[in-house]
Coordinates of C-alpha atoms in Angstrom, one line a residue:
M1 CA 27.8 30.7 24.0
L2 CA 23.9 30.4 23.7
R3 CA 23.5 28.3 26.8
S4 CA 25.6 30.9 28.6
T5 CA 23.3 33.7 27.4
L6 CA 20.2 31.9 28.3
L7 CA 21.5 31.1 31.9
I8 CA 22.2 34.9 32.2
A9 CA 19.1 35.8 31.2
Y10 CA 17.3 33.3 33.6
V11 CA 19.3 34.7 36.5
V12 CA 18.9 38.4 35.7
A13 CA 14.8 37.7 35.0
I14 CA 14.8 35.9 38.6
A15 CA 17.0 38.8 40.2
L16 CA 14.0 41.2 38.7
A17 CA 11.3 39.3 39.9
L18 CA 12.6 39.2 43.4
G19 CA 13.2 42.9 43.4
I20 CA 9.6 43.5 42.1
Q21 CA 8.3 41.2 44.8
W22 CA 10.0 43.1 47.3
L23 CA 9.2 46.3 46.4
L24 CA 5.3 45.9 45.1
G25 CA 4.6 42.8 47.4
G26 CA 1.8 40.2 46.5
I27 CA 2.2 38.1 43.5
S28 CA 3.9 41.0 41.5
G29 CA 7.0 39.0 41.0
V30 CA 5.2 36.0 39.9
I31 CA 3.3 38.0 37.2
F32 CA 6.9 39.5 36.1
L33 CA 7.8 36.1 35.6
A34 CA 5.0 34.8 33.5
I35 CA 5.4 37.8 31.5
C36 CA 8.9 36.8 30.7
G37 CA 8.0 33.2 29.9
L38 CA 5.4 34.3 27.5
I39 CA 7.6 36.6 25.5
Y40 CA 10.2 33.8 25.7
L41 CA 7.8 31.2 24.1
F42 CA 6.5 33.7 21.6
R43 CA 10.0 34.4 20.5
L44 CA 10.8 30.5 20.3
R45 CA 7.6 29.8 18.6
R46 CA 8.5 32.4 15.7
H47 CA 11.9 31.1 15.6
H48 CA 10.7 27.6 15.4
S49 CA 8.3 28.5 12.5
A50 CA 11.2 30.4 10.6
T51 CA 13.3 27.3 11.0
L52 CA 10.6 24.9 9.6
K53 CA 10.1 27.3 6.8
W54 CA 13.8 27.5 5.9
A55 CA 14.0 23.6 6.2
C56 CA 11.8 23.1 3.0
Q57 CA 14.7 24.5 0.9
P58 CA 17.9 24.2 2.8
A59 CA 20.0 25.6 -0.1
S60 CA 18.5 28.9 0.3
A61 CA 20.1 31.3 2.9
P62 CA 18.6 30.9 6.5
P63 CA 16.8 34.1 8.3
P64 CA 19.2 36.1 10.0
D65 CA 17.7 35.6 13.4
L66 CA 16.8 32.2 14.4
G67 CA 17.6 32.1 18.0
M68 CA 18.5 29.0 19.4
F69 CA 18.1 27.2 16.3
D70 CA 21.1 29.0 14.8
E71 CA 23.4 26.3 16.1
I72 CA 21.4 23.7 14.2
V73 CA 20.7 25.5 10.9
T74 CA 24.2 26.9 10.2
P75 CA 26.1 23.8 10.0
V76 CA 23.0 22.1 8.2
Y77 CA 23.2 25.1 5.7
K78 CA 27.2 24.8 5.1
Y79 CA 26.5 21.1 4.4
A80 CA 23.7 21.7 2.1
R81 CA 25.8 24.4 0.0
T82 CA 28.7 22.1 -0.4
R83 CA 26.4 19.3 -1.6
Q84 CA 24.7 21.8 -3.8
N85 CA 27.8 22.8 -5.4
E86 CA 29.4 19.2 -5.7
Y87 CA 26.1 18.4 -7.5
T88 CA 26.2 21.2 -9.9
A89 CA 29.6 20.4 -10.7
L90 CA 28.7 16.7 -11.2
R91 CA 25.9 17.9 -13.4
E92 CA 28.1 20.0 -15.6
L93 CA 30.7 17.2 -15.8
T94 CA 27.8 14.7 -16.8
T95 CA 26.4 17.1 -19.6
N96 CA 30.0 17.7 -20.7
V97 CA 30.7 14.2 -20.9
L98 CA 27.2 13.2 -22.5
S99 CA 28.0 15.9 -25.3
A100 CA 31.5 14.7 -25.9
A101 CA 30.1 11.1 -26.4
Q102 CA 27.3 12.3 -28.6
A103 CA 30.2 14.1 -30.9
L104 CA 32.0 10.7 -31.3
P105 CA 32.4 9.6 -34.6
A106 CA 32.0 6.1 -33.5
A107 CA 28.7 4.5 -31.9
A108 CA 29.0 4.1 -28.2
V109 CA 26.5 2.0 -26.2
T110 CA 26.4 1.4 -22.2
L111 CA 25.0 -2.0 -21.2
D112 CA 24.3 -3.4 -17.9
K113 CA 25.8 -7.0 -16.8
S114 CA 23.1 -8.9 -18.7
F115 CA 23.8 -7.1 -22.1
Q116 CA 21.0 -4.8 -21.7
I117 CA 20.9 -1.5 -23.5
E118 CA 21.2 1.6 -21.0
W119 CA 22.2 4.5 -23.1
C120 CA 23.7 5.0 -26.6
N121 CA 24.7 8.2 -28.7
A122 CA 23.5 9.8 -31.9
Q123 CA 26.1 7.4 -34.2
S124 CA 24.5 4.1 -32.8
Q125 CA 21.4 5.0 -35.0
R126 CA 23.6 5.3 -38.2
L127 CA 25.7 2.3 -37.5
L128 CA 23.5 -0.1 -35.4
D129 CA 20.0 1.2 -36.0
L130 CA 19.8 2.0 -32.3
V131 CA 17.4 4.6 -30.9
Y132 CA 17.7 5.3 -27.4
E133 CA 14.0 5.9 -26.6
K134 CA 12.7 3.1 -28.3
D135 CA 15.6 0.4 -27.4
R136 CA 16.5 1.2 -24.1
G137 CA 16.2 -1.9 -21.9
Y138 CA 16.2 -4.3 -24.8
N139 CA 19.1 -6.9 -25.4
I140 CA 21.9 -5.7 -27.8
F141 CA 22.0 -9.3 -29.3
N142 CA 18.6 -8.5 -30.5
I143 CA 19.5 -5.4 -32.3
I144 CA 22.8 -6.6 -33.8
R145 CA 22.3 -9.9 -35.2
L146 CA 25.7 -11.0 -36.2
P147 CA 26.8 -14.4 -35.1
E148 CA 30.3 -13.5 -34.9
F149 CA 29.5 -10.4 -32.7
F150 CA 27.8 -12.9 -30.2
D151 CA 30.9 -15.1 -30.0
Y152 CA 32.7 -12.3 -29.4
A153 CA 31.1 -10.9 -26.7
Q154 CA 30.4 -14.3 -25.0
S155 CA 34.0 -15.3 -25.4
R156 CA 35.0 -12.2 -22.7
Q157 CA 38.3 -12.2 -24.7
W158 CA 38.1 -8.5 -25.7
S159 CA 42.0 -7.5 -25.9
R160 CA 41.5 -7.1 -29.7
P161 CA 38.6 -5.5 -31.6
L162 CA 36.1 -7.6 -33.7
R163 CA 36.0 -6.7 -37.6
S164 CA 32.6 -7.5 -39.4
R165 CA 30.7 -6.4 -42.4
R166 CA 27.2 -4.7 -42.1
E167 CA 24.7 -3.1 -44.5
I168 CA 24.4 0.5 -43.7
G169 CA 22.0 2.7 -46.3
G170 CA 22.2 0.2 -49.0
Q171 CA 26.2 -0.4 -48.8
L172 CA 28.3 -3.1 -47.3
C173 CA 30.4 -1.5 -44.7
S174 CA 33.2 -2.5 -42.5
L175 CA 32.6 -2.1 -38.6
Q176 CA 34.9 -2.7 -35.7
F177 CA 33.5 -3.6 -32.4
Q178 CA 35.3 -3.2 -29.0
L179 CA 33.7 -4.2 -26.0
T180 CA 35.2 -3.4 -22.3
Q181 CA 33.7 -3.4 -18.8
H182 CA 33.5 -0.4 -16.8
A183 CA 33.3 0.1 -12.8
N184 CA 29.8 -0.8 -12.0
E185 CA 29.6 -4.3 -13.8
G186 CA 28.5 -3.0 -16.9
Y187 CA 29.8 -2.9 -20.4
L188 CA 30.7 -0.4 -22.9
L189 CA 30.5 -1.2 -26.5
L190 CA 32.3 1.1 -29.4
C191 CA 31.7 0.5 -32.9
Q192 CA 33.4 2.3 -35.8
D193 CA 32.8 2.6 -39.6
I194 CA 36.5 1.5 -40.7
T195 CA 35.6 1.0 -44.7
Q196 CA 37.6 3.9 -45.7
L197 CA 40.7 3.0 -43.5
E198 CA 40.3 -0.6 -45.0
K199 CA 40.2 1.0 -48.5
L200 CA 43.3 3.1 -47.6
Q201 CA 45.1 0.0 -46.1
T202 CA 44.1 -1.9 -49.5
T203 CA 45.3 1.2 -51.9
Q204 CA 48.7 1.3 -49.7
R205 CA 49.3 -2.4 -50.0
D206 CA 48.5 -2.4 -53.9
F207 CA 50.8 0.7 -54.3
V208 CA 53.7 -1.1 -52.5
A209 CA 53.1 -4.3 -54.9
N210 CA 52.6 -2.2 -58.1
V211 CA 55.8 0.0 -57.5
S212 CA 57.7 -3.3 -57.0
H213 CA 56.3 -4.7 -59.9
E214 CA 56.8 -1.6 -62.2
I215 CA 60.4 -1.4 -60.9
R216 CA 61.3 -5.0 -61.2
T217 CA 60.4 -5.6 -64.8
P218 CA 63.1 -3.2 -66.1
L219 CA 65.4 -4.2 -63.3
T220 CA 65.1 -8.0 -64.5
V221 CA 65.6 -7.0 -68.0
L222 CA 68.8 -4.7 -67.3
I223 CA 70.2 -7.8 -65.2
G224 CA 69.4 -10.4 -67.7
F225 CA 71.2 -8.2 -70.5
L226 CA 73.9 -7.4 -68.0
E227 CA 74.5 -11.2 -67.2
T228 CA 74.4 -12.3 -70.9
M229 CA 77.0 -9.7 -71.7
R230 CA 79.3 -10.4 -68.6
D231 CA 79.3 -14.2 -69.2
L232 CA 79.7 -14.4 -72.9
P233 CA 83.1 -14.0 -74.2
H234 CA 83.8 -10.6 -75.9
E235 CA 84.0 -11.7 -79.4
A236 CA 80.6 -13.6 -79.1
L237 CA 78.2 -10.6 -79.5
T238 CA 78.6 -8.8 -82.8
K239 CA 78.8 -4.9 -82.8
E240 CA 75.0 -5.1 -83.8
Q241 CA 74.0 -7.1 -81.2
R242 CA 76.1 -5.3 -78.3
K243 CA 74.2 -1.8 -79.4
Q244 CA 70.9 -3.6 -79.4
Y245 CA 71.4 -4.9 -76.0
E246 CA 73.0 -1.4 -74.8
E247 CA 69.9 0.3 -76.5
L248 CA 67.3 -2.0 -74.8
M249 CA 69.2 -1.4 -71.3
H250 CA 69.1 2.4 -71.8
E251 CA 65.4 1.8 -72.4
Q252 CA 64.7 -0.1 -69.4
A253 CA 66.9 2.4 -67.3
Q254 CA 65.0 5.4 -68.8
R255 CA 61.7 3.8 -67.9
M256 CA 63.0 3.4 -64.1
L257 CA 63.9 6.7 -64.1
A258 CA 60.5 8.1 -65.4
I259 CA 58.8 5.8 -63.0
V260 CA 61.1 7.3 -60.0
A261 CA 60.4 10.9 -61.4
D262 CA 56.7 10.4 -61.4
L263 CA 56.7 9.2 -57.8
L264 CA 58.5 12.1 -56.7
T265 CA 56.3 14.5 -58.6
L266 CA 53.2 13.0 -57.1
S267 CA 54.7 12.9 -53.6
T268 CA 55.5 16.6 -54.0
L269 CA 52.2 17.2 -55.3
E270 CA 50.5 15.4 -52.0
S271 CA 52.9 17.1 -49.6
T272 CA 53.0 20.6 -50.3
E273 CA 50.3 23.2 -50.8
I274 CA 49.8 25.2 -53.9
V275 CA 51.7 28.6 -53.5
E276 CA 49.7 31.8 -54.9
G277 CA 49.1 31.4 -58.6
T278 CA 49.8 33.7 -61.7
Q279 CA 48.1 34.3 -64.9
V280 CA 48.6 31.3 -67.0
Q281 CA 48.2 31.5 -70.8
L282 CA 47.2 27.9 -71.5
A283 CA 47.4 28.0 -75.5
P284 CA 51.1 28.2 -75.7
I285 CA 51.3 25.2 -73.2
I286 CA 48.9 23.1 -75.5
D287 CA 50.9 24.0 -78.4
K288 CA 54.1 22.7 -76.8
A289 CA 52.2 19.7 -75.3
A290 CA 50.9 18.8 -78.9
V291 CA 54.1 19.1 -80.8
Q292 CA 55.3 16.4 -78.2
A293 CA 52.1 14.5 -78.5
Q294 CA 52.4 14.6 -82.5
S295 CA 56.1 13.4 -82.3
I296 CA 54.9 10.5 -80.3
S297 CA 52.1 9.8 -82.9
R298 CA 54.5 9.7 -85.8
E299 CA 51.9 11.3 -88.3
S300 CA 49.7 8.1 -87.3
H301 CA 47.1 10.0 -85.9
E302 CA 44.8 13.0 -87.1
F303 CA 44.6 16.0 -84.8
E304 CA 42.1 18.9 -84.6
F305 CA 42.4 21.9 -82.4
D306 CA 39.7 24.5 -81.1
V307 CA 41.9 26.7 -78.7
D308 CA 41.0 30.1 -77.5
P309 CA 44.3 31.9 -77.4
D310 CA 42.7 34.7 -75.2
L311 CA 41.5 32.4 -72.4
A312 CA 43.6 32.2 -69.3
V313 CA 43.6 30.9 -65.8
V314 CA 45.2 31.3 -62.4
G315 CA 47.5 28.9 -61.4
Q316 CA 50.9 27.0 -61.6
M317 CA 52.2 26.9 -65.2
N318 CA 54.6 23.9 -64.6
E319 CA 51.7 21.8 -63.2
L320 CA 49.3 23.0 -65.7
S321 CA 51.7 22.1 -68.5
S322 CA 52.0 18.7 -66.8
A323 CA 48.5 18.0 -66.8
V324 CA 47.8 19.0 -70.1
T325 CA 50.9 16.9 -71.5
N326 CA 49.6 13.8 -69.7
L327 CA 46.2 14.0 -71.1
L328 CA 47.7 14.5 -74.7
T329 CA 50.2 11.7 -74.5
N330 CA 47.6 9.3 -73.1
A331 CA 45.3 10.1 -76.0
V332 CA 48.1 9.3 -78.6
R333 CA 49.1 6.1 -76.8
Y334 CA 45.7 4.6 -76.4
T335 CA 44.4 5.4 -79.8
P336 CA 45.0 3.0 -82.8
E337 CA 46.8 4.3 -85.8
G338 CA 44.4 6.4 -87.9
G339 CA 42.8 7.6 -85.3
K340 CA 41.5 11.1 -84.3
I341 CA 42.4 13.4 -81.5
T342 CA 40.8 16.6 -80.7
I343 CA 41.7 19.4 -78.3
R344 CA 39.6 22.0 -77.3
W345 CA 40.3 25.1 -75.0
S346 CA 37.4 27.2 -74.5
A347 CA 34.6 28.9 -71.9
N348 CA 31.2 27.2 -71.2
E349 CA 27.9 28.9 -70.6
H350 CA 28.8 28.8 -67.2
G351 CA 31.8 31.0 -67.3
E352 CA 33.9 27.9 -66.4
A353 CA 37.4 27.2 -68.8
V354 CA 37.2 23.6 -70.0
F355 CA 40.2 21.9 -71.6
S356 CA 39.1 18.7 -73.1
V357 CA 41.1 16.0 -75.3
T358 CA 38.7 13.5 -77.2
D359 CA 39.9 10.3 -78.9
T360 CA 38.7 7.6 -81.0
G361 CA 40.5 5.0 -79.3
L362 CA 39.7 1.6 -77.2
G363 CA 37.4 3.4 -74.6
I364 CA 37.1 2.7 -71.0
E365 CA 34.6 0.4 -69.2
K366 CA 32.1 2.3 -66.8
K367 CA 33.4 0.1 -64.1
D368 CA 36.9 1.0 -64.5
I369 CA 36.2 5.1 -64.9
P370 CA 36.4 5.6 -61.3
R371 CA 39.7 3.9 -60.7
I372 CA 41.6 5.3 -63.6
T373 CA 43.3 8.1 -61.7
E374 CA 44.7 5.6 -59.1
R375 CA 48.3 4.9 -59.1
F376 CA 49.5 2.2 -61.6
Y377 CA 45.9 1.1 -62.4
R378 CA 46.0 0.2 -65.9
V379 CA 42.6 -0.5 -67.8
D380 CA 44.4 -2.2 -70.7
K381 CA 47.2 -4.2 -68.9
S382 CA 48.3 -6.1 -72.1
R383 CA 48.9 -2.6 -73.6
S384 CA 50.5 -0.9 -70.7
R385 CA 54.0 -1.1 -70.9
A386 CA 54.1 -1.4 -74.5
S387 CA 52.6 2.2 -74.8
G388 CA 55.6 3.6 -72.6
G389 CA 53.8 5.4 -69.8
T390 CA 54.5 4.9 -66.1
G391 CA 50.9 4.1 -64.8
L392 CA 51.1 7.6 -62.9
G393 CA 50.1 10.2 -65.3
L394 CA 46.5 10.3 -64.5
A395 CA 47.1 10.2 -60.8
I396 CA 49.5 13.5 -61.2
T397 CA 46.9 15.2 -63.2
K398 CA 44.2 14.4 -60.8
H399 CA 46.3 16.0 -58.1
I400 CA 47.0 19.2 -59.9
V401 CA 43.3 19.5 -61.0
I402 CA 42.5 19.2 -57.2
R403 CA 45.2 21.6 -56.3
H404 CA 43.5 24.3 -58.6
N405 CA 40.0 23.8 -57.4
A406 CA 39.0 22.3 -60.9
K407 CA 37.4 18.9 -61.8
L408 CA 38.5 16.3 -63.8
V409 CA 35.4 14.9 -65.9
V410 CA 35.5 11.6 -68.1
D411 CA 33.2 10.2 -70.4
S412 CA 34.0 7.0 -72.3
E413 CA 32.4 4.4 -74.3
I414 CA 34.2 1.2 -75.1
N415 CA 35.7 0.9 -78.9
K416 CA 34.3 4.5 -79.7
G417 CA 37.1 6.5 -77.8
S418 CA 36.8 8.8 -74.6
T419 CA 36.8 12.4 -73.6
F420 CA 38.8 14.0 -70.6
R421 CA 37.9 17.4 -69.3
I422 CA 39.5 19.6 -66.8
V423 CA 36.7 22.0 -65.7
F424 CA 38.3 25.2 -64.1
P425 CA 36.1 27.2 -61.8
E426 CA 35.1 30.9 -62.9
E427 CA 37.0 32.5 -60.3
I428 CA 40.3 31.6 -61.6
V429 CA 39.5 32.1 -65.0
V430 CA 40.7 35.1 -67.1
Q431 CA 39.2 36.1 -70.6
E432 CA 41.5 38.8 -72.1
K433 CA 40.5 41.0 -74.9
K434 CA 39.9 39.2 -78.1
G435 CA 42.6 39.7 -80.9
D436 CA 41.5 40.3 -84.7
H437 CA 43.9 37.5 -85.4
K438 CA 42.8 33.7 -86.3
R439 CA 44.7 31.0 -84.7
D440 CA 47.2 29.2 -86.8
D441 CA 48.1 25.6 -85.8
S442 CA 49.5 24.4 -89.0
H443 CA 53.1 24.9 -87.6
L444 CA 52.2 22.4 -85.0
V445 CA 52.5 19.9 -87.8
E446 CA 55.6 21.2 -89.2
D447 CA 57.4 21.6 -85.9
A448 CA 56.4 17.8 -85.2
A449 CA 57.9 16.6 -88.3
T450 CA 61.0 18.6 -88.0

């Protein structure tokens, strides 16, 4: 179109020059053509300067009038805008990918084909002691000095991850390494801290083994007695022996039932959320649990009570009753005859409500205290079954305490005794108006004797 316009302009200019030459004579036509040429060159120069200026910033909008240069500038401008939009989108994608990589809970390291470090995320510093600004360009094997990792990387057999141990922050942690190759002949290294996962797997294996062991023992006893009673002639057993066997079988069956009941309770506590609580007076619950504990004690222990009858908490009565009963019965089972058990329920100086059970029993070693709330964990395995517990009482108590946003605190000393405290936070504590009567706990002993 531009060429057609210029051709028409040339023809018109020549026609006008011939007309002027015919009218005025002389060199008037040549002068007119020269003036038209100068005007054209001036406009061409201006358009050329504007085009050069725009060419320095091709992403910006070009001037509205570039004359014959419009046919060149327009496609270039469209191409530049397309590339600019693609670049902006790619930059945003790269930023998002890097942000996501930085947020990964695992260490991510990109390596070139010679295993030189190209980039790493923030977790790499915690797990692998890698600092991007300092370690970029270094060989990864100079940073991770684990022989098994070197062998794993050089083997090129990366279908399965490598598990190894490394000290992090003064603690020995389990790490899982995974290498993979990406498009530009480089490698991606992922490293995860699987210490907690391994602990969970170990706990699960121990739990299955412990459940099997705990249930197998009474089953073995039951089967033994049943086989004896089946194989022997009826008259071979006296009435007293048969009665003894039946009582022992009933005892083992009750033990299995108790284990199953506690497992179901524990499962319910773990799988359900606590519903809105109600105001629970703990003093009557302590009374009832103390009667049961004294019944188990059979007057072989001394009990002391310091219970505030006006102190209450917001929670679930059945769960709190279970926690109180578990702590009291444990104190009786693991305190030798003649020992003393002290039960306290009061508010401390911080406004928290504290239920505590102190005994003068065998005590617990410090290394065992963090584990006593594990399922089936027994400090004194020689007395575990003789004491009559299922090994799940403290695990249940721990979950009840957690569900009430409380804390279970254990203090113990070998051969001197233990103190178990449940500390309820101030926000769920209810302190009613003090009564004028004094608490009388003498009926607890009378009820137990009855």
